[in-house]
């Protein structure tokens, strides 16, 4: 009973491991919001020595800048971007834990929306994506399909890039739209205030003089005379 | 006894092999991710949460009910998450379970900001949903930790796959009895379908962008007209008012 229980656990974990082996290390692409004065690190453990591409881009917020640091398993800084807007790096992984840190600590109020992606430089063959561990020798038709797959993968990649650019442009357009709306309201209010206050200040100049000069009788004449002559 | 040690060993094996991207959050913190996806697109998310153990000075799998709350919102304010499954070690498969003591709260929001899914799951789990409308879907995670757990650190492993990457082709091949070549065609078909959906969504987004730009243009136009009118009216009123004032005071 106990052994069968163990075996079932073992099998289930083997299945899990297999799933992770075959499905793991696919490209990761995440979009997240980083509040002001905050920092976040993402960690990824690589097991294979392979060429990986790391790209990031600030989609929303302020001047679209962010501090980025990538560290190798030996804690060596392999990439550093200070107040960077977007970048793309290719790096050879060694087995171990890599950290990808984004810092918005320099910003006092502005939240940033950041997209980043970590993917292998070469594309994964169809067979690998379907979960086959060791793909067999390709026939000609399979080779053709592989070519097709390479192209569709490229298309998806371009579409994603375009989508991100569009998102960035759209966020900007929305900010401008809102800015124009509030500024026009504000400007109208300012015009009204200035116009009415101008009139009342001007009126005050005249009424004040009359009030202050009114009580002493003799002086009124002295002040009135130069006024009438001008 | 033997059982426990084996379990422990297997757990460590499992930990070393599950190597999805991870990040750290405070026990009461909440982290959100945005997925901009076309409609009718499947999203599969897998997560695992570990708690920092001060005695062992390492992150250990949480026991006794530390789970995660998952919240998903779609653009149309409608509930899109239909089910959330949790890996059951005894059965060896993903099953529906009641939330344990320490779980994960997953919240998913749609583009209009309405919650489509908000549920608490166990420390390790999987959530799937298919988008009904295109747009920004927000996936939020936070643990169901209570206050006395307070200042602990959580390590959250997260893997989100969108579109054709979310498909399990081994399962599809087995279910539809496909040969290897048929499966390859199926994969290509799914990719092309994904491209089509994305292209269609692109059209919608371009339209939205243009509407925003047109709205800005309109606002600038009407505001310039409005401002000119306001300036003329106030100027006219100023002159009129001051003139009558000066006349009343016999200054002119």
Coordinates of C-alpha atoms in Angstrom, one line a residue:
Chain A
X1 CA 0.0 0.0 0.0
X2 CA 2.7 2.4 1.1
X3 CA 5.0 1.4 -1.8
X4 CA 2.2 1.9 -4.3
X5 CA 1.6 5.3 -2.8
X6 CA 5.3 6.1 -3.2
X7 CA 5.3 4.9 -6.7
X8 CA 2.3 7.0 -7.6
X9 CA 4.0 10.1 -6.1
X10 CA 7.2 9.2 -7.9
X11 CA 5.5 8.8 -11.2
X12 CA 3.6 12.0 -10.7
X13 CA 6.8 13.8 -10.0
X14 CA 8.5 12.2 -13.0
X15 CA 5.6 13.6 -15.1
X16 CA 6.1 17.0 -13.5
X17 CA 9.8 16.9 -14.2
X18 CA 9.3 15.8 -17.8
X19 CA 6.8 18.6 -18.3
X20 CA 9.3 21.1 -16.8
X21 CA 12.1 19.7 -18.9
X22 CA 10.3 19.9 -22.2
X23 CA 8.2 22.9 -21.5
X24 CA 10.6 24.9 -19.4
X25 CA 12.8 27.7 -20.7
X26 CA 10.4 28.7 -23.3
X27 CA 10.4 32.4 -23.8
X28 CA 9.1 34.5 -20.9
X29 CA 7.4 37.8 -21.6
X30 CA 5.9 39.8 -18.9
X31 CA 4.4 43.3 -18.5
X32 CA 4.2 44.8 -15.1
X33 CA 3.8 48.1 -13.3
X34 CA 6.7 49.3 -11.1
X35 CA 5.6 51.9 -8.6
X36 CA 7.8 54.9 -7.6
X37 CA 10.8 54.2 -5.2
X38 CA 10.5 50.5 -5.8
X39 CA 12.7 47.7 -7.2
X40 CA 11.9 44.2 -8.4
X41 CA 14.2 41.4 -9.4
X42 CA 13.2 38.4 -11.5
X43 CA 15.3 35.2 -11.3
X44 CA 15.7 32.5 -13.9
X45 CA 17.8 29.4 -13.5
X46 CA 19.5 28.2 -16.7
X47 CA 20.7 24.7 -17.0
X48 CA 22.0 24.7 -20.6
X49 CA 24.8 26.7 -22.1
X50 CA 22.9 28.5 -24.8
X51 CA 22.5 31.9 -26.3
X52 CA 19.6 33.9 -24.8
X53 CA 18.1 37.2 -25.7
X54 CA 16.9 39.6 -23.1
X55 CA 14.9 42.6 -24.2
X56 CA 13.1 45.2 -22.2
X57 CA 11.1 48.4 -22.9
X58 CA 9.3 51.0 -20.8
X59 CA 5.8 51.4 -22.1
X60 CA 4.4 54.0 -19.9
X61 CA 5.4 56.6 -17.3
X62 CA 7.4 59.8 -17.3
X63 CA 10.4 59.8 -19.6
X64 CA 10.1 56.1 -20.1
X65 CA 13.4 55.4 -18.2
X66 CA 14.4 52.7 -15.9
X67 CA 17.5 51.3 -14.2
X68 CA 18.2 47.7 -15.3
X69 CA 20.9 45.3 -14.0
X70 CA 21.5 41.7 -15.2
X71 CA 23.7 39.6 -13.0
X72 CA 25.3 36.2 -13.8
X73 CA 25.4 33.3 -11.3
X74 CA 28.8 34.6 -10.1
X75 CA 27.1 37.9 -9.2
X76 CA 29.0 39.6 -12.0
X77 CA 27.1 42.4 -13.6
X78 CA 26.8 41.4 -17.3
X79 CA 24.5 44.3 -18.3
X80 CA 23.7 47.6 -16.7
X81 CA 21.3 50.2 -18.1
X82 CA 21.0 53.5 -16.2
X83 CA 17.8 55.4 -17.0
X84 CA 17.4 53.4 -20.1
X85 CA 14.3 53.4 -22.3
X86 CA 14.8 50.1 -24.2
X87 CA 17.5 47.7 -25.0
X88 CA 18.3 44.2 -26.3
X89 CA 21.1 42.0 -25.2
X90 CA 22.3 38.6 -26.2
X91 CA 24.2 36.6 -23.6
X92 CA 25.6 33.1 -23.3
X93 CA 24.2 31.4 -20.3
X94 CA 26.3 29.4 -17.9
X95 CA 24.5 26.9 -15.7
X96 CA 23.1 28.8 -12.7
X97 CA 20.8 31.5 -11.4
X98 CA 20.6 34.8 -13.3
X99 CA 18.9 37.9 -11.9
X100 CA 17.2 40.6 -13.8
X101 CA 16.5 43.7 -11.7
X102 CA 14.4 46.7 -12.6
X103 CA 14.7 49.7 -10.4
X104 CA 12.4 52.8 -10.3
X105 CA 14.1 54.1 -7.1
X106 CA 15.1 57.3 -8.7
X107 CA 11.5 58.3 -9.5
X108 CA 9.6 60.1 -6.8
X109 CA 6.1 59.9 -8.1
X110 CA 5.9 58.3 -11.4
X111 CA 4.9 54.7 -11.9
X112 CA 6.4 52.8 -14.9
X113 CA 5.0 50.0 -17.0
X114 CA 7.7 47.7 -18.2
X115 CA 7.8 44.8 -20.6
X116 CA 10.6 42.4 -20.6
X117 CA 11.3 39.2 -22.4
X118 CA 13.8 36.4 -22.1
X119 CA 14.0 33.9 -24.9
X120 CA 16.5 31.6 -26.6
X121 CA 18.2 33.2 -29.6
X122 CA 17.4 30.3 -31.9
X123 CA 13.8 29.2 -32.4
X124 CA 12.6 25.9 -31.0
X125 CA 11.8 23.2 -33.6
X126 CA 8.2 22.0 -33.9
X127 CA 9.0 18.6 -32.5
X128 CA 10.5 20.1 -29.3
X129 CA 7.5 22.4 -28.9
X130 CA 5.2 19.4 -29.2
X131 CA 7.1 17.8 -26.3
X132 CA 9.3 15.3 -28.2
X133 CA 12.6 15.1 -26.3
X134 CA 14.8 13.8 -29.1
X135 CA 13.6 14.7 -32.5
X136 CA 14.3 12.2 -35.2
X137 CA 16.0 12.9 -38.5
X138 CA 13.8 15.1 -40.6
X139 CA 12.2 14.1 -43.9
X140 CA 11.9 16.6 -46.6
X141 CA 8.3 17.6 -45.8
X142 CA 9.3 18.0 -42.1
X143 CA 12.1 20.2 -43.1
X144 CA 9.7 22.3 -45.2
X145 CA 7.4 22.5 -42.2
X146 CA 10.3 23.5 -40.0
X147 CA 11.0 26.4 -42.4
X148 CA 7.4 27.4 -42.2
X149 CA 7.5 27.3 -38.5
X150 CA 10.6 29.5 -38.4
X151 CA 8.8 32.1 -40.5
X152 CA 5.6 32.0 -38.5
X153 CA 7.6 32.3 -35.3
X154 CA 9.4 35.3 -36.8
X155 CA 6.0 36.8 -37.7
X156 CA 4.7 36.4 -34.2
X157 CA 7.8 38.0 -32.9
X158 CA 7.4 41.0 -35.3
X159 CA 3.8 41.3 -34.3
X160 CA 4.7 41.4 -30.7
X161 CA 7.2 44.1 -31.3
X162 CA 4.7 46.1 -33.3
X163 CA 2.1 45.6 -30.6
X164 CA 4.5 47.0 -27.9
X165 CA 5.4 50.0 -30.1
X166 CA 1.7 50.6 -30.7
X167 CA 0.9 50.4 -27.0
X168 CA 3.6 52.9 -26.2
X169 CA 2.3 55.3 -28.9
X170 CA -1.3 54.8 -27.7
X171 CA -0.4 55.5 -24.1
X172 CA 1.2 58.7 -25.2
X173 CA -1.8 59.7 -27.3
X174 CA -4.1 59.0 -24.4
X175 CA -2.0 61.2 -22.1
X176 CA -2.0 64.0 -24.6
X177 CA -5.7 63.7 -25.0
X178 CA -6.3 63.9 -21.3
X179 CA -3.8 66.7 -21.0
X180 CA -5.5 68.8 -23.6
X181 CA -8.8 68.3 -21.9
X182 CA -7.7 69.3 -18.4
X183 CA -5.5 72.1 -19.6
X184 CA -8.3 73.7 -21.7
X185 CA -10.6 73.5 -18.6
X186 CA -7.9 75.0 -16.4
X187 CA -7.1 77.7 -18.9
X188 CA -10.7 78.7 -19.2
X189 CA -11.0 79.0 -15.5
X190 CA -7.8 81.1 -15.3
X191 CA -9.1 83.5 -18.1
X192 CA -12.3 84.1 -16.1
X193 CA -10.5 84.7 -12.9
X194 CA -8.0 87.1 -14.5
X195 CA -10.7 89.0 -16.4
X196 CA -13.0 89.6 -13.4
X197 CA -10.2 90.3 -11.0
X198 CA -8.7 92.8 -13.5
X199 CA -11.9 94.8 -13.5
X200 CA -12.4 94.7 -9.8
X201 CA -8.8 95.7 -9.0
X202 CA -9.1 98.6 -11.5
X203 CA -12.4 99.7 -9.8
X204 CA -10.7 99.5 -6.4
X205 CA -8.0 102.0 -7.5
X206 CA -10.7 104.6 -8.2
X207 CA -13.1 103.9 -5.3
X208 CA -10.2 103.6 -2.7
X209 CA -8.9 107.1 -3.6
X210 CA -12.3 108.6 -3.2
X211 CA -13.0 106.9 0.1
X212 CA -9.6 107.9 1.6
X213 CA -9.8 111.4 0.3
X214 CA -13.5 111.9 1.2
X215 CA -13.3 112.8 5.0
X216 CA -11.0 115.8 4.9
X217 CA -12.9 118.5 3.1
X218 CA -10.1 120.8 2.2
X219 CA -7.9 118.1 0.8
X220 CA -10.5 116.9 -1.5
X221 CA -10.2 120.1 -3.5
X222 CA -6.4 119.8 -3.6
X223 CA -6.6 116.3 -5.1
X224 CA -9.5 117.0 -7.3
X225 CA -7.9 119.9 -9.0
X226 CA -4.9 118.1 -10.6
X227 CA -7.2 115.3 -11.6
X228 CA -9.6 117.6 -13.4
X229 CA -6.8 119.4 -15.2
X230 CA -5.3 116.2 -16.5
Chain B
X1 CA 8.8 7.3 8.1
X2 CA 10.2 5.9 4.9
X3 CA 7.3 7.5 3.1
X4 CA 8.2 11.0 4.6
X5 CA 11.8 10.8 3.6
X6 CA 10.9 9.7 0.1
X7 CA 8.5 12.6 0.0
X8 CA 11.1 15.0 1.2
X9 CA 13.6 13.8 -1.4
X10 CA 11.0 14.0 -4.1
X11 CA 10.1 17.5 -3.1
X12 CA 13.7 18.6 -3.3
X13 CA 14.0 16.9 -6.7
X14 CA 10.8 18.7 -7.7
X15 CA 12.1 22.1 -6.5
X16 CA 15.3 21.7 -8.4
X17 CA 13.5 20.8 -11.5
X18 CA 10.7 23.4 -11.5
X19 CA 12.7 26.3 -12.7
X20 CA 10.2 28.8 -14.0
X21 CA 11.0 32.5 -13.6
X22 CA 10.5 33.6 -10.0
X23 CA 10.4 36.8 -8.0
X24 CA 10.0 37.8 -4.4
X25 CA 7.1 39.6 -2.7
X26 CA 6.3 40.4 0.9
X27 CA 3.7 38.1 2.4
X28 CA 1.0 40.7 2.3
X29 CA 2.1 42.2 -1.0
X30 CA 0.4 41.9 -4.3
X31 CA 1.8 41.7 -7.8
X32 CA 0.0 42.3 -11.0
X33 CA 0.9 41.4 -14.6
X34 CA -0.6 42.7 -17.8
X35 CA -1.3 40.5 -20.7
X36 CA -2.5 42.3 -23.9
X37 CA -4.2 39.5 -25.9
X38 CA -6.6 39.1 -28.7
X39 CA -10.0 37.5 -28.2
X40 CA -10.5 33.8 -28.0
X41 CA -7.0 33.3 -26.8
X42 CA -6.1 30.8 -24.2
X43 CA -3.9 31.7 -21.3
X44 CA -2.4 29.2 -19.0
X45 CA -0.6 30.3 -15.8
X46 CA 1.3 28.1 -13.5
X47 CA 2.5 29.2 -10.1
X48 CA 4.2 28.0 -7.0
X49 CA 4.7 29.8 -3.8
X50 CA 7.5 29.2 -1.3
X51 CA 8.0 30.8 2.1
X52 CA 11.3 32.0 3.5
X53 CA 12.3 29.8 6.4
X54 CA 14.6 31.7 8.8
X55 CA 15.8 28.6 10.6
X56 CA 16.9 26.9 7.4
X57 CA 17.8 30.2 5.7
X58 CA 16.2 29.1 2.5
X59 CA 12.9 29.1 0.7
X60 CA 10.8 26.1 1.5
X61 CA 7.6 24.8 0.1
X62 CA 4.8 26.2 2.2
X63 CA 2.9 23.6 4.2
X64 CA -0.3 24.0 6.0
X65 CA -2.3 26.2 3.8
X66 CA -0.2 29.1 2.3
X67 CA -1.8 29.7 -1.0
X68 CA -2.2 32.3 -3.6
X69 CA -5.1 34.4 -4.5
X70 CA -5.5 34.8 -8.3
X71 CA -7.6 37.6 -9.7
X72 CA -8.1 38.0 -13.5
X73 CA -9.9 40.9 -15.2
X74 CA -10.8 41.1 -18.8
X75 CA -11.8 44.1 -21.0
X76 CA -15.5 43.4 -20.8
X77 CA -16.0 43.1 -17.0
X78 CA -17.0 39.6 -17.4
X79 CA -15.9 36.5 -15.5
X80 CA -13.6 34.6 -17.8
X81 CA -11.9 32.2 -15.4
X82 CA -13.9 29.1 -15.4
X83 CA -11.8 26.9 -13.1
X84 CA -8.7 26.7 -11.2
X85 CA -6.9 23.6 -10.5
X86 CA -4.5 22.6 -7.9
X87 CA -1.9 19.8 -8.1
X88 CA -2.8 17.0 -5.8
X89 CA 0.2 14.9 -4.8
X90 CA -1.9 12.0 -3.8
X91 CA -3.7 11.7 -7.0
X92 CA -0.9 12.9 -9.1
X93 CA -3.0 15.2 -11.2
X94 CA -4.5 18.7 -11.2
X95 CA -7.7 18.6 -9.3
X96 CA -10.2 21.1 -8.0
X97 CA -9.5 21.7 -4.3
X98 CA -10.8 23.9 -1.6
X99 CA -8.3 26.7 -0.7
X100 CA -5.9 25.6 2.0
X101 CA -4.8 27.8 5.0
X102 CA -2.0 29.5 3.1
X103 CA -2.9 30.0 -0.5
X104 CA -2.5 32.3 -3.4
X105 CA -5.1 34.7 -4.5
X106 CA -5.2 35.2 -8.2
X107 CA -7.2 38.1 -9.6
X108 CA -7.6 38.6 -13.3
X109 CA -9.1 41.8 -14.6
X110 CA -10.3 42.6 -18.1
X111 CA -9.7 45.7 -20.2
X112 CA -12.6 47.5 -18.6
X113 CA -11.3 46.9 -15.2
X114 CA -13.9 44.4 -14.1
X115 CA -12.9 41.2 -12.3
X116 CA -13.4 38.1 -14.3
X117 CA -11.9 35.8 -11.8
X118 CA -10.9 36.1 -8.2
X119 CA -10.2 33.1 -6.2
X120 CA -7.8 31.7 -3.7
X121 CA -5.9 28.6 -4.5
X122 CA -3.3 26.5 -2.8
X123 CA 0.4 27.1 -2.7
X124 CA 0.9 25.5 -6.1
X125 CA -1.5 25.6 -8.9
X126 CA -2.6 26.3 -12.4
X127 CA -5.2 28.6 -13.8
X128 CA -6.5 28.7 -17.3
X129 CA -8.9 31.1 -19.0
X130 CA -9.9 32.0 -22.5
X131 CA -10.4 35.7 -23.3
X132 CA -13.8 36.7 -24.6
X133 CA -12.8 40.2 -25.6
X134 CA -9.5 41.6 -26.8
X135 CA -7.5 43.9 -24.6
X136 CA -5.5 44.2 -21.5
X137 CA -6.0 41.5 -19.1
X138 CA -4.6 42.0 -15.6
X139 CA -3.5 39.0 -13.6
X140 CA -2.9 39.8 -9.9
X141 CA -1.4 37.4 -7.3
X142 CA -1.2 37.7 -3.6
X143 CA -1.0 35.2 -0.8
X144 CA -3.9 34.5 1.5
X145 CA -1.5 34.9 4.5
X146 CA -3.1 36.4 7.6
X147 CA -1.6 39.3 9.5
X148 CA 0.3 37.4 12.1
X149 CA 2.5 35.9 9.4
X150 CA 3.3 39.5 8.6
X151 CA 6.8 40.3 7.5
X152 CA 7.8 37.0 5.8
X153 CA 9.2 36.8 2.3
X154 CA 7.5 34.8 -0.4
X155 CA 9.1 33.4 -3.5
X156 CA 6.6 33.1 -6.4
X157 CA 7.4 31.0 -9.4
X158 CA 5.3 32.1 -12.3
X159 CA 4.9 30.9 -15.8
X160 CA 2.3 32.4 -18.1
X161 CA 1.9 31.0 -21.6
X162 CA -0.4 32.6 -24.2
X163 CA -1.9 31.4 -27.4
X164 CA -0.6 28.4 -29.1
X165 CA 2.2 28.0 -26.5
X166 CA -0.6 27.2 -24.0
X167 CA -1.5 24.1 -25.8
X168 CA -0.4 20.7 -24.7
X169 CA 0.3 19.0 -27.9
X170 CA 1.1 15.6 -26.4
X171 CA -2.4 15.6 -25.1
X172 CA -3.9 16.8 -28.3
X173 CA -2.1 14.2 -30.3
X174 CA -3.3 11.5 -28.0
X175 CA -6.9 12.7 -28.0
X176 CA -7.3 13.3 -31.7
X177 CA -5.1 10.3 -32.6
X178 CA -2.8 12.3 -34.8
X179 CA 0.3 11.1 -36.5
X180 CA 3.5 13.0 -36.1
X181 CA 3.1 14.8 -39.4
X182 CA -0.5 15.6 -38.7
X183 CA 0.5 17.1 -35.4
X184 CA 3.1 19.3 -37.0
X185 CA 0.5 20.6 -39.4
X186 CA -1.8 21.2 -36.4
X187 CA 0.9 23.1 -34.7
X188 CA 1.5 25.3 -37.7
X189 CA -2.2 25.8 -38.1
X190 CA -2.4 27.0 -34.5
X191 CA 0.4 29.4 -35.1
X192 CA -1.2 30.8 -38.2
X193 CA -4.5 31.1 -36.3
X194 CA -2.7 33.1 -33.6
X195 CA -1.2 35.4 -36.2
X196 CA -4.6 35.9 -37.7
X197 CA -6.2 36.8 -34.3
X198 CA -3.3 39.1 -33.5
X199 CA -3.7 40.8 -36.9
X200 CA -7.4 41.2 -36.3
X201 CA -6.7 42.7 -32.9
X202 CA -4.2 45.0 -34.6
X203 CA -7.0 46.4 -36.7
X204 CA -9.1 47.1 -33.6
X205 CA -6.2 48.7 -31.8
X206 CA -5.4 50.9 -34.8
X207 CA -9.0 52.1 -34.8
X208 CA -8.8 52.9 -31.1
X209 CA -5.6 54.8 -31.6
X210 CA -7.1 56.8 -34.4
X211 CA -10.2 57.6 -32.3
X212 CA -8.0 58.9 -29.6
X213 CA -6.0 61.0 -32.0
X214 CA -9.2 62.3 -33.6
X215 CA -10.6 63.1 -30.2
X216 CA -7.4 65.1 -29.4
X217 CA -7.7 66.9 -32.7
X218 CA -11.3 67.8 -32.0
X219 CA -10.6 68.9 -28.5
X220 CA -7.8 71.2 -29.6
X221 CA -10.0 72.6 -32.4
X222 CA -13.0 73.3 -30.2
X223 CA -10.9 74.6 -27.4
X224 CA -9.2 77.1 -29.6
X225 CA -12.6 78.3 -30.8
X226 CA -13.9 78.3 -27.3
X227 CA -11.0 80.2 -26.0
X228 CA -11.3 82.8 -28.7
X229 CA -14.9 83.3 -27.8
X230 CA -14.2 83.5 -24.1
X231 CA -11.5 86.1 -24.7
X232 CA -13.7 88.2 -26.9
X233 CA -16.7 88.0 -24.5
X234 CA -14.6 88.8 -21.4
X235 CA -12.8 91.6 -23.2
X236 CA -16.1 93.1 -24.4
X237 CA -17.6 92.7 -20.9
X238 CA -14.6 94.4 -19.3
X239 CA -14.8 97.4 -21.6
X240 CA -18.5 97.7 -21.2
X241 CA -18.4 97.3 -17.4
X242 CA -15.5 99.8 -17.0
X243 CA -17.1 102.3 -19.3
X244 CA -20.4 102.4 -17.3
X245 CA -18.3 102.5 -14.1
X246 CA -16.3 105.5 -15.2
X247 CA -19.4 107.2 -16.4
X248 CA -21.2 106.6 -13.1
X249 CA -18.1 108.1 -11.3
X250 CA -18.0 111.0 -13.7
X251 CA -14.4 110.2 -14.5
X252 CA -14.9 110.4 -18.3

